[in-house]
Amino acid sequence: MKINKHAGKKQAWHFMPEEKDYFIEKLTDELPVLRSTVNITQEDLAEAVGISRQTYNAIEGGKRKMSWNTYLALLMFFDYNPRTHIMIRRLEIFPEIMELQQSEL
């Protein structure tokens, strides 16, 4: 991963494809536990992140790979929830560089 610095602008992070794959796989593996922890149905979680229940079901079941945008939407959903905020960090699902930049805001 590299960080680009632009004069007068906030820093932006760019993940290599293999880094994206790593984080997507980690989140996919933990989706059932995370979803259970916040006590939300597949349908409600899918709606919250803007995908169909069928797509979410295929992702959670390992039949379909989630997109990076879906990963980010799910990550923000679980980050916002107090029950999973710390959990996604302990499971190394939340990229550390994003944590560092959040704290700078």
PDB file of N, CA and C in Angstrom:
ATOM      1  N   MET A   1       0.841  -1.158   0.000  1.00  0.00           N
ATOM      2  CA  MET A   1       0.000   0.000   0.000  1.00  0.00           C
ATOM      3  C   MET A   1       0.889   1.224   0.000  1.00  0.00           C
ATOM      4  N   LYS A   2       0.455   2.240  -0.726  1.00  0.00           N
ATOM      5  CA  LYS A   2       1.212   3.480  -0.693  1.00  0.00           C
ATOM      6  C   LYS A   2       0.261   4.624  -0.378  1.00  0.00           C
ATOM      7  N   ILE A   3       0.825   5.668   0.184  1.00  0.00           N
ATOM      8  CA  ILE A   3       0.045   6.851   0.523  1.00  0.00           C
ATOM      9  C   ILE A   3       0.511   7.982  -0.379  1.00  0.00           C
ATOM     10  N   ASN A   4      -0.429   8.623  -1.022  1.00  0.00           N
ATOM     11  CA  ASN A   4      -0.099   9.774  -1.859  1.00  0.00           C
ATOM     12  C   ASN A   4      -0.376  11.046  -1.084  1.00  0.00           C
ATOM     13  N   LYS A   5       0.559  11.961  -1.137  1.00  0.00           N
ATOM     14  CA  LYS A   5       0.375  13.249  -0.482  1.00  0.00           C
ATOM     15  C   LYS A   5       0.245  14.311  -1.564  1.00  0.00           C
ATOM     16  N   HIS A   6      -0.795  15.088  -1.462  1.00  0.00           N
ATOM     17  CA  HIS A   6      -1.021  16.173  -2.409  1.00  0.00           C
ATOM     18  C   HIS A   6      -1.016  17.475  -1.629  1.00  0.00           C
ATOM     19  N   ALA A   7      -0.345  18.467  -2.150  1.00  0.00           N
ATOM     20  CA  ALA A   7      -0.259  19.759  -1.466  1.00  0.00           C
ATOM     21  C   ALA A   7      -1.655  20.313  -1.223  1.00  0.00           C
ATOM     22  N   GLY A   8      -1.923  20.647   0.025  1.00  0.00           N
ATOM     23  CA  GLY A   8      -3.195  21.246   0.388  1.00  0.00           C
ATOM     24  C   GLY A   8      -4.364  20.285   0.473  1.00  0.00           C
ATOM     25  N   LYS A   9      -4.140  19.007   0.239  1.00  0.00           N
ATOM     26  CA  LYS A   9      -5.226  18.026   0.283  1.00  0.00           C
ATOM     27  C   LYS A   9      -4.912  16.969   1.330  1.00  0.00           C
ATOM     28  N   LYS A  10      -5.966  16.319   1.783  1.00  0.00           N
ATOM     29  CA  LYS A  10      -5.777  15.212   2.720  1.00  0.00           C
ATOM     30  C   LYS A  10      -5.059  14.068   2.016  1.00  0.00           C
ATOM     31  N   GLN A  11      -4.416  13.239   2.797  1.00  0.00           N
ATOM     32  CA  GLN A  11      -3.730  12.078   2.240  1.00  0.00           C
ATOM     33  C   GLN A  11      -4.756  11.069   1.734  1.00  0.00           C
ATOM     34  N   ALA A  12      -4.378  10.337   0.713  1.00  0.00           N
ATOM     35  CA  ALA A  12      -5.222   9.269   0.183  1.00  0.00           C
ATOM     36  C   ALA A  12      -4.414   7.983   0.187  1.00  0.00           C
ATOM     37  N   TRP A  13      -5.070   6.883   0.443  1.00  0.00           N
ATOM     38  CA  TRP A  13      -4.371   5.607   0.431  1.00  0.00           C
ATOM     39  C   TRP A  13      -4.770   4.822  -0.810  1.00  0.00           C
ATOM     40  N   HIS A  14      -3.830   4.054  -1.302  1.00  0.00           N
ATOM     41  CA  HIS A  14      -4.056   3.206  -2.471  1.00  0.00           C
ATOM     42  C   HIS A  14      -3.551   1.811  -2.136  1.00  0.00           C
ATOM     43  N   PHE A  15      -4.445   0.836  -2.246  1.00  0.00           N
ATOM     44  CA  PHE A  15      -4.101  -0.541  -1.941  1.00  0.00           C
ATOM     45  C   PHE A  15      -3.779  -1.287  -3.228  1.00  0.00           C
ATOM     46  N   MET A  16      -2.786  -2.132  -3.160  1.00  0.00           N
ATOM     47  CA  MET A  16      -2.447  -3.004  -4.279  1.00  0.00           C
ATOM     48  C   MET A  16      -3.542  -4.070  -4.391  1.00  0.00           C
ATOM     49  N   PRO A  17      -3.750  -4.647  -5.581  1.00  0.00           N
ATOM     50  CA  PRO A  17      -4.798  -5.663  -5.745  1.00  0.00           C
ATOM     51  C   PRO A  17      -4.686  -6.820  -4.750  1.00  0.00           C
ATOM     52  N   GLU A  18      -3.464  -7.282  -4.475  1.00  0.00           N
ATOM     53  CA  GLU A  18      -3.322  -8.399  -3.528  1.00  0.00           C
ATOM     54  C   GLU A  18      -3.671  -7.978  -2.099  1.00  0.00           C
ATOM     55  N   GLU A  19      -3.463  -6.712  -1.763  1.00  0.00           N
ATOM     56  CA  GLU A  19      -3.861  -6.222  -0.440  1.00  0.00           C
ATOM     57  C   GLU A  19      -5.380  -6.163  -0.341  1.00  0.00           C
ATOM     58  N   LYS A  20      -6.022  -5.697  -1.392  1.00  0.00           N
ATOM     59  CA  LYS A  20      -7.483  -5.674  -1.416  1.00  0.00           C
ATOM     60  C   LYS A  20      -8.028  -7.089  -1.253  1.00  0.00           C
ATOM     61  N   ASP A  21      -7.460  -8.028  -2.005  1.00  0.00           N
ATOM     62  CA  ASP A  21      -7.905  -9.424  -1.915  1.00  0.00           C
ATOM     63  C   ASP A  21      -7.759  -9.962  -0.502  1.00  0.00           C
ATOM     64  N   TYR A  22      -6.663  -9.634   0.153  1.00  0.00           N
ATOM     65  CA  TYR A  22      -6.411 -10.088   1.522  1.00  0.00           C
ATOM     66  C   TYR A  22      -7.506  -9.576   2.463  1.00  0.00           C
ATOM     67  N   PHE A  23      -7.783  -8.279   2.418  1.00  0.00           N
ATOM     68  CA  PHE A  23      -8.784  -7.710   3.323  1.00  0.00           C
ATOM     69  C   PHE A  23     -10.190  -8.201   2.993  1.00  0.00           C
ATOM     70  N   ILE A  24     -10.492  -8.350   1.711  1.00  0.00           N
ATOM     71  CA  ILE A  24     -11.798  -8.875   1.306  1.00  0.00           C
ATOM     72  C   ILE A  24     -11.979 -10.297   1.828  1.00  0.00           C
ATOM     73  N   GLU A  25     -10.956 -11.127   1.688  1.00  0.00           N
ATOM     74  CA  GLU A  25     -11.038 -12.513   2.171  1.00  0.00           C
ATOM     75  C   GLU A  25     -11.213 -12.559   3.687  1.00  0.00           C
ATOM     76  N   LYS A  26     -10.458 -11.721   4.406  1.00  0.00           N
ATOM     77  CA  LYS A  26     -10.574 -11.693   5.873  1.00  0.00           C
ATOM     78  C   LYS A  26     -11.993 -11.311   6.292  1.00  0.00           C
ATOM     79  N   LEU A  27     -12.547 -10.280   5.661  1.00  0.00           N
ATOM     80  CA  LEU A  27     -13.899  -9.853   6.010  1.00  0.00           C
ATOM     81  C   LEU A  27     -14.913 -10.927   5.641  1.00  0.00           C
ATOM     82  N   THR A  28     -14.782 -11.510   4.463  1.00  0.00           N
ATOM     83  CA  THR A  28     -15.712 -12.556   4.031  1.00  0.00           C
ATOM     84  C   THR A  28     -15.745 -13.702   5.036  1.00  0.00           C
ATOM     85  N   ASP A  29     -14.585 -14.119   5.503  1.00  0.00           N
ATOM     86  CA  ASP A  29     -14.504 -15.216   6.477  1.00  0.00           C
ATOM     87  C   ASP A  29     -15.237 -14.891   7.773  1.00  0.00           C
ATOM     88  N   GLU A  30     -15.255 -13.634   8.157  1.00  0.00           N
ATOM     89  CA  GLU A  30     -15.832 -13.235   9.445  1.00  0.00           C
ATOM     90  C   GLU A  30     -17.252 -12.678   9.346  1.00  0.00           C
ATOM     91  N   LEU A  31     -17.805 -12.583   8.149  1.00  0.00           N
ATOM     92  CA  LEU A  31     -19.135 -11.992   7.995  1.00  0.00           C
ATOM     93  C   LEU A  31     -20.210 -12.636   8.867  1.00  0.00           C
ATOM     94  N   PRO A  32     -20.313 -13.974   8.920  1.00  0.00           N
ATOM     95  CA  PRO A  32     -21.368 -14.553   9.754  1.00  0.00           C
ATOM     96  C   PRO A  32     -21.255 -14.142  11.227  1.00  0.00           C
ATOM     97  N   VAL A  33     -20.043 -14.119  11.742  1.00  0.00           N
ATOM     98  CA  VAL A  33     -19.835 -13.756  13.151  1.00  0.00           C
ATOM     99  C   VAL A  33     -20.140 -12.276  13.371  1.00  0.00           C
ATOM    100  N   LEU A  34     -19.656 -11.428  12.484  1.00  0.00           N
ATOM    101  CA  LEU A  34     -19.904  -9.989  12.617  1.00  0.00           C
ATOM    102  C   LEU A  34     -21.396  -9.682  12.520  1.00  0.00           C
ATOM    103  N   ARG A  35     -22.060 -10.302  11.557  1.00  0.00           N
ATOM    104  CA  ARG A  35     -23.496 -10.068  11.380  1.00  0.00           C
ATOM    105  C   ARG A  35     -24.282 -10.550  12.591  1.00  0.00           C
ATOM    106  N   SER A  36     -23.895 -11.690  13.119  1.00  0.00           N
ATOM    107  CA  SER A  36     -24.540 -12.215  14.321  1.00  0.00           C
ATOM    108  C   SER A  36     -24.303 -11.303  15.523  1.00  0.00           C
ATOM    109  N   THR A  37     -23.104 -10.761  15.619  1.00  0.00           N
ATOM    110  CA  THR A  37     -22.759  -9.883  16.739  1.00  0.00           C
ATOM    111  C   THR A  37     -23.645  -8.643  16.774  1.00  0.00           C
ATOM    112  N   VAL A  38     -23.974  -8.095  15.608  1.00  0.00           N
ATOM    113  CA  VAL A  38     -24.837  -6.910  15.574  1.00  0.00           C
ATOM    114  C   VAL A  38     -26.314  -7.279  15.441  1.00  0.00           C
ATOM    115  N   ASN A  39     -26.588  -8.591  15.373  1.00  0.00           N
ATOM    116  CA  ASN A  39     -27.961  -9.093  15.343  1.00  0.00           C
ATOM    117  C   ASN A  39     -28.769  -8.468  14.194  1.00  0.00           C
ATOM    118  N   ILE A  40     -28.255  -8.649  12.982  1.00  0.00           N
ATOM    119  CA  ILE A  40     -28.918  -8.106  11.798  1.00  0.00           C
ATOM    120  C   ILE A  40     -29.088  -9.226  10.777  1.00  0.00           C
ATOM    121  N   THR A  41     -30.188  -9.187  10.048  1.00  0.00           N
ATOM    122  CA  THR A  41     -30.427 -10.201   9.023  1.00  0.00           C
ATOM    123  C   THR A  41     -29.586  -9.902   7.784  1.00  0.00           C
ATOM    124  N   GLN A  42     -29.417 -10.920   6.958  1.00  0.00           N
ATOM    125  CA  GLN A  42     -28.721 -10.713   5.690  1.00  0.00           C
ATOM    126  C   GLN A  42     -29.438  -9.647   4.867  1.00  0.00           C
ATOM    127  N   GLU A  43     -30.749  -9.704   4.852  1.00  0.00           N
ATOM    128  CA  GLU A  43     -31.530  -8.747   4.067  1.00  0.00           C
ATOM    129  C   GLU A  43     -31.311  -7.316   4.549  1.00  0.00           C
ATOM    130  N   ASP A  44     -31.360  -7.106   5.856  1.00  0.00           N
ATOM    131  CA  ASP A  44     -31.178  -5.755   6.394  1.00  0.00           C
ATOM    132  C   ASP A  44     -29.754  -5.241   6.193  1.00  0.00           C
ATOM    133  N   LEU A  45     -28.771  -6.119   6.345  1.00  0.00           N
ATOM    134  CA  LEU A  45     -27.387  -5.702   6.134  1.00  0.00           C
ATOM    135  C   LEU A  45     -27.148  -5.392   4.656  1.00  0.00           C
ATOM    136  N   ALA A  46     -27.674  -6.224   3.784  1.00  0.00           N
ATOM    137  CA  ALA A  46     -27.537  -5.974   2.344  1.00  0.00           C
ATOM    138  C   ALA A  46     -28.143  -4.622   1.977  1.00  0.00           C
ATOM    139  N   GLU A  47     -29.319  -4.348   2.506  1.00  0.00           N
ATOM    140  CA  GLU A  47     -29.969  -3.065   2.233  1.00  0.00           C
ATOM    141  C   GLU A  47     -29.135  -1.899   2.772  1.00  0.00           C
ATOM    142  N   ALA A  48     -28.556  -2.070   3.941  1.00  0.00           N
ATOM    143  CA  ALA A  48     -27.752  -1.008   4.555  1.00  0.00           C
ATOM    144  C   ALA A  48     -26.528  -0.645   3.722  1.00  0.00           C
ATOM    145  N   VAL A  49     -25.967  -1.625   3.014  1.00  0.00           N
ATOM    146  CA  VAL A  49     -24.756  -1.355   2.222  1.00  0.00           C
ATOM    147  C   VAL A  49     -25.039  -1.255   0.718  1.00  0.00           C
ATOM    148  N   GLY A  50     -26.308  -1.353   0.331  1.00  0.00           N
ATOM    149  CA  GLY A  50     -26.675  -1.104  -1.056  1.00  0.00           C
ATOM    150  C   GLY A  50     -26.496  -2.247  -2.032  1.00  0.00           C
ATOM    151  N   ILE A  51     -26.641  -3.479  -1.549  1.00  0.00           N
ATOM    152  CA  ILE A  51     -26.594  -4.638  -2.444  1.00  0.00           C
ATOM    153  C   ILE A  51     -27.837  -5.488  -2.195  1.00  0.00           C
ATOM    154  N   SER A  52     -28.118  -6.417  -3.093  1.00  0.00           N
ATOM    155  CA  SER A  52     -29.286  -7.287  -2.909  1.00  0.00           C
ATOM    156  C   SER A  52     -28.991  -8.355  -1.854  1.00  0.00           C
ATOM    157  N   ARG A  53     -30.064  -8.911  -1.302  1.00  0.00           N
ATOM    158  CA  ARG A  53     -29.896  -9.986  -0.328  1.00  0.00           C
ATOM    159  C   ARG A  53     -29.244 -11.189  -0.990  1.00  0.00           C
ATOM    160  N   GLN A  54     -29.598 -11.450  -2.242  1.00  0.00           N
ATOM    161  CA  GLN A  54     -29.023 -12.583  -2.955  1.00  0.00           C
ATOM    162  C   GLN A  54     -27.514 -12.411  -3.131  1.00  0.00           C
ATOM    163  N   THR A  55     -27.100 -11.202  -3.466  1.00  0.00           N
ATOM    164  CA  THR A  55     -25.667 -10.928  -3.610  1.00  0.00           C
ATOM    165  C   THR A  55     -24.971 -11.097  -2.273  1.00  0.00           C
ATOM    166  N   TYR A  56     -25.568 -10.539  -1.224  1.00  0.00           N
ATOM    167  CA  TYR A  56     -24.953 -10.665   0.099  1.00  0.00           C
ATOM    168  C   TYR A  56     -24.847 -12.137   0.496  1.00  0.00           C
ATOM    169  N   ASN A  57     -25.917 -12.894   0.279  1.00  0.00           N
ATOM    170  CA  ASN A  57     -25.921 -14.318   0.626  1.00  0.00           C
ATOM    171  C   ASN A  57     -24.809 -15.061  -0.107  1.00  0.00           C
ATOM    172  N   ALA A  58     -24.619 -14.756  -1.385  1.00  0.00           N
ATOM    173  CA  ALA A  58     -23.562 -15.409  -2.169  1.00  0.00           C
ATOM    174  C   ALA A  58     -22.176 -15.026  -1.647  1.00  0.00           C
ATOM    175  N   ILE A  59     -22.015 -13.777  -1.219  1.00  0.00           N
ATOM    176  CA  ILE A  59     -20.729 -13.335  -0.659  1.00  0.00           C
ATOM    177  C   ILE A  59     -20.462 -14.045   0.660  1.00  0.00           C
ATOM    178  N   GLU A  60     -21.437 -14.007   1.569  1.00  0.00           N
ATOM    179  CA  GLU A  60     -21.248 -14.635   2.876  1.00  0.00           C
ATOM    180  C   GLU A  60     -21.040 -16.138   2.735  1.00  0.00           C
ATOM    181  N   GLY A  61     -21.678 -16.744   1.756  1.00  0.00           N
ATOM    182  CA  GLY A  61     -21.538 -18.181   1.528  1.00  0.00           C
ATOM    183  C   GLY A  61     -20.290 -18.565   0.746  1.00  0.00           C
ATOM    184  N   GLY A  62     -19.491 -17.578   0.349  1.00  0.00           N
ATOM    185  CA  GLY A  62     -18.257 -17.853  -0.372  1.00  0.00           C
ATOM    186  C   GLY A  62     -18.442 -18.205  -1.837  1.00  0.00           C
ATOM    187  N   LYS A  63     -19.636 -17.945  -2.377  1.00  0.00           N
ATOM    188  CA  LYS A  63     -19.901 -18.272  -3.775  1.00  0.00           C
ATOM    189  C   LYS A  63     -19.596 -17.110  -4.708  1.00  0.00           C
ATOM    190  N   ARG A  64     -19.415 -15.943  -4.125  1.00  0.00           N
ATOM    191  CA  ARG A  64     -19.149 -14.750  -4.920  1.00  0.00           C
ATOM    192  C   ARG A  64     -18.171 -13.863  -4.162  1.00  0.00           C
ATOM    193  N   LYS A  65     -17.232 -13.285  -4.889  1.00  0.00           N
ATOM    194  CA  LYS A  65     -16.273 -12.372  -4.266  1.00  0.00           C
ATOM    195  C   LYS A  65     -16.885 -10.974  -4.203  1.00  0.00           C
ATOM    196  N   MET A  66     -16.746 -10.336  -3.057  1.00  0.00           N
ATOM    197  CA  MET A  66     -17.278  -8.980  -2.941  1.00  0.00           C
ATOM    198  C   MET A  66     -16.359  -7.991  -3.650  1.00  0.00           C
ATOM    199  N   SER A  67     -16.950  -6.906  -4.096  1.00  0.00           N
ATOM    200  CA  SER A  67     -16.167  -5.834  -4.711  1.00  0.00           C
ATOM    201  C   SER A  67     -15.482  -5.020  -3.607  1.00  0.00           C
ATOM    202  N   TRP A  68     -14.507  -4.229  -4.000  1.00  0.00           N
ATOM    203  CA  TRP A  68     -13.828  -3.352  -3.041  1.00  0.00           C
ATOM    204  C   TRP A  68     -14.814  -2.337  -2.468  1.00  0.00           C
ATOM    205  N   ASN A  69     -15.744  -1.849  -3.284  1.00  0.00           N
ATOM    206  CA  ASN A  69     -16.747  -0.902  -2.780  1.00  0.00           C
ATOM    207  C   ASN A  69     -17.648  -1.552  -1.736  1.00  0.00           C
ATOM    208  N   THR A  70     -18.028  -2.796  -1.963  1.00  0.00           N
ATOM    209  CA  THR A  70     -18.844  -3.510  -0.976  1.00  0.00           C
ATOM    210  C   THR A  70     -18.042  -3.739   0.293  1.00  0.00           C
ATOM    211  N   TYR A  71     -16.770  -4.103   0.148  1.00  0.00           N
ATOM    212  CA  TYR A  71     -15.893  -4.256   1.315  1.00  0.00           C
ATOM    213  C   TYR A  71     -15.883  -2.967   2.136  1.00  0.00           C
ATOM    214  N   LEU A  72     -15.673  -1.844   1.474  1.00  0.00           N
ATOM    215  CA  LEU A  72     -15.605  -0.563   2.191  1.00  0.00           C
ATOM    216  C   LEU A  72     -16.933  -0.228   2.866  1.00  0.00           C
ATOM    217  N   ALA A  73     -18.048  -0.498   2.183  1.00  0.00           N
ATOM    218  CA  ALA A  73     -19.359  -0.232   2.775  1.00  0.00           C
ATOM    219  C   ALA A  73     -19.587  -1.102   4.011  1.00  0.00           C
ATOM    220  N   LEU A  74     -19.259  -2.382   3.918  1.00  0.00           N
ATOM    221  CA  LEU A  74     -19.402  -3.275   5.073  1.00  0.00           C
ATOM    222  C   LEU A  74     -18.449  -2.874   6.194  1.00  0.00           C
ATOM    223  N   LEU A  75     -17.239  -2.513   5.829  1.00  0.00           N
ATOM    224  CA  LEU A  75     -16.253  -2.091   6.818  1.00  0.00           C
ATOM    225  C   LEU A  75     -16.762  -0.887   7.604  1.00  0.00           C
ATOM    226  N   MET A  76     -17.315   0.100   6.911  1.00  0.00           N
ATOM    227  CA  MET A  76     -17.828   1.290   7.587  1.00  0.00           C
ATOM    228  C   MET A  76     -19.044   0.945   8.447  1.00  0.00           C
ATOM    229  N   PHE A  77     -19.884   0.029   7.963  1.00  0.00           N
ATOM    230  CA  PHE A  77     -21.039  -0.397   8.755  1.00  0.00           C
ATOM    231  C   PHE A  77     -20.581  -1.007  10.079  1.00  0.00           C
ATOM    232  N   PHE A  78     -19.636  -1.937  10.009  1.00  0.00           N
ATOM    233  CA  PHE A  78     -19.162  -2.601  11.224  1.00  0.00           C
ATOM    234  C   PHE A  78     -18.288  -1.683  12.075  1.00  0.00           C
ATOM    235  N   ASP A  79     -17.624  -0.732  11.460  1.00  0.00           N
ATOM    236  CA  ASP A  79     -16.829   0.236  12.214  1.00  0.00           C
ATOM    237  C   ASP A  79     -17.737   1.157  13.023  1.00  0.00           C
ATOM    238  N   TYR A  80     -18.852   1.543  12.463  1.00  0.00           N
ATOM    239  CA  TYR A  80     -19.781   2.458  13.127  1.00  0.00           C
ATOM    240  C   TYR A  80     -20.500   1.798  14.300  1.00  0.00           C
ATOM    241  N   ASN A  81     -20.686   0.480  14.233  1.00  0.00           N
ATOM    242  CA  ASN A  81     -21.413  -0.224  15.291  1.00  0.00           C
ATOM    243  C   ASN A  81     -20.499  -0.461  16.489  1.00  0.00           C
ATOM    244  N   PRO A  82     -20.902  -0.020  17.686  1.00  0.00           N
ATOM    245  CA  PRO A  82     -20.048  -0.181  18.870  1.00  0.00           C
ATOM    246  C   PRO A  82     -19.705  -1.641  19.197  1.00  0.00           C
ATOM    247  N   ARG A  83     -20.573  -2.574  18.813  1.00  0.00           N
ATOM    248  CA  ARG A  83     -20.320  -3.989  19.121  1.00  0.00           C
ATOM    249  C   ARG A  83     -19.218  -4.591  18.256  1.00  0.00           C
ATOM    250  N   THR A  84     -19.006  -4.026  17.085  1.00  0.00           N
ATOM    251  CA  THR A  84     -18.010  -4.601  16.175  1.00  0.00           C
ATOM    252  C   THR A  84     -16.837  -3.662  15.890  1.00  0.00           C
ATOM    253  N   HIS A  85     -16.888  -2.453  16.396  1.00  0.00           N
ATOM    254  CA  HIS A  85     -15.831  -1.461  16.151  1.00  0.00           C
ATOM    255  C   HIS A  85     -14.448  -2.011  16.522  1.00  0.00           C
ATOM    256  N   ILE A  86     -14.299  -2.515  17.723  1.00  0.00           N
ATOM    257  CA  ILE A  86     -13.013  -3.066  18.178  1.00  0.00           C
ATOM    258  C   ILE A  86     -12.755  -4.424  17.519  1.00  0.00           C
ATOM    259  N   MET A  87     -13.811  -5.190  17.349  1.00  0.00           N
ATOM    260  CA  MET A  87     -13.691  -6.549  16.802  1.00  0.00           C
ATOM    261  C   MET A  87     -13.018  -6.560  15.425  1.00  0.00           C
ATOM    262  N   ILE A  88     -13.408  -5.629  14.538  1.00  0.00           N
ATOM    263  CA  ILE A  88     -12.825  -5.635  13.195  1.00  0.00           C
ATOM    264  C   ILE A  88     -11.345  -5.267  13.222  1.00  0.00           C
ATOM    265  N   ARG A  89     -10.920  -4.582  14.242  1.00  0.00           N
ATOM    266  CA  ARG A  89      -9.496  -4.270  14.385  1.00  0.00           C
ATOM    267  C   ARG A  89      -8.730  -5.480  14.923  1.00  0.00           C
ATOM    268  N   ARG A  90      -9.304  -6.136  15.895  1.00  0.00           N
ATOM    269  CA  ARG A  90      -8.655  -7.331  16.453  1.00  0.00           C
ATOM    270  C   ARG A  90      -8.540  -8.444  15.418  1.00  0.00           C
ATOM    271  N   LEU A  91      -9.522  -8.527  14.551  1.00  0.00           N
ATOM    272  CA  LEU A  91      -9.507  -9.540  13.495  1.00  0.00           C
ATOM    273  C   LEU A  91      -8.672  -9.097  12.296  1.00  0.00           C
ATOM    274  N   GLU A  92      -8.098  -7.915  12.384  1.00  0.00           N
ATOM    275  CA  GLU A  92      -7.261  -7.328  11.324  1.00  0.00           C
ATOM    276  C   GLU A  92      -8.016  -7.187  10.007  1.00  0.00           C
ATOM    277  N   ILE A  93      -9.287  -6.810  10.119  1.00  0.00           N
ATOM    278  CA  ILE A  93     -10.124  -6.561   8.952  1.00  0.00           C
ATOM    279  C   ILE A  93     -10.081  -5.082   8.578  1.00  0.00           C
ATOM    280  N   PHE A  94      -9.837  -4.227   9.552  1.00  0.00           N
ATOM    281  CA  PHE A  94      -9.763  -2.784   9.329  1.00  0.00           C
ATOM    282  C   PHE A  94      -8.306  -2.416   9.081  1.00  0.00           C
ATOM    283  N   PRO A  95      -7.956  -1.977   7.862  1.00  0.00           N
ATOM    284  CA  PRO A  95      -6.554  -1.651   7.567  1.00  0.00           C
ATOM    285  C   PRO A  95      -6.006  -0.573   8.503  1.00  0.00           C
ATOM    286  N   GLU A  96      -4.862  -0.847   9.068  1.00  0.00           N
ATOM    287  CA  GLU A  96      -4.256   0.056  10.045  1.00  0.00           C
ATOM    288  C   GLU A  96      -4.040   1.460   9.483  1.00  0.00           C
ATOM    289  N   ILE A  97      -3.665   1.565   8.233  1.00  0.00           N
ATOM    290  CA  ILE A  97      -3.418   2.882   7.643  1.00  0.00           C
ATOM    291  C   ILE A  97      -4.684   3.732   7.637  1.00  0.00           C
ATOM    292  N   MET A  98      -5.839   3.097   7.490  1.00  0.00           N
ATOM    293  CA  MET A  98      -7.100   3.830   7.535  1.00  0.00           C
ATOM    294  C   MET A  98      -7.365   4.321   8.945  1.00  0.00           C
ATOM    295  N   GLU A  99      -6.976   3.544   9.917  1.00  0.00           N
ATOM    296  CA  GLU A  99      -7.118   3.940  11.323  1.00  0.00           C
ATOM    297  C   GLU A  99      -6.274   5.179  11.599  1.00  0.00           C
ATOM    298  N   LEU A 100      -5.058   5.182  11.114  1.00  0.00           N
ATOM    299  CA  LEU A 100      -4.168   6.315  11.331  1.00  0.00           C
ATOM    300  C   LEU A 100      -4.737   7.575  10.704  1.00  0.00           C
ATOM    301  N   GLN A 101      -5.271   7.456   9.515  1.00  0.00           N
ATOM    302  CA  GLN A 101      -5.822   8.629   8.854  1.00  0.00           C
ATOM    303  C   GLN A 101      -7.109   9.092   9.514  1.00  0.00           C
ATOM    304  N   GLN A 102      -7.920   8.186  10.014  1.00  0.00           N
ATOM    305  CA  GLN A 102      -9.134   8.581  10.721  1.00  0.00           C
ATOM    306  C   GLN A 102      -8.786   9.432  11.925  1.00  0.00           C
ATOM    307  N   SER A 103      -7.744   9.056  12.640  1.00  0.00           N
ATOM    308  CA  SER A 103      -7.376   9.776  13.856  1.00  0.00           C
ATOM    309  C   SER A 103      -6.827  11.166  13.551  1.00  0.00           C
ATOM    310  N   GLU A 104      -6.407  11.395  12.316  1.00  0.00           N
ATOM    311  CA  GLU A 104      -5.886  12.703  11.932  1.00  0.00           C
ATOM    312  C   GLU A 104      -6.995  13.683  11.573  1.00  0.00           C
ATOM    313  N   LEU A 105      -8.218  13.191  11.380  1.00  0.00           N
ATOM    314  CA  LEU A 105      -9.327  14.066  10.973  1.00  0.00           C
ATOM    315  C   LEU A 105      -9.798  14.934  12.105  1.00  0.00           C
TER     316      LEU A 105
END
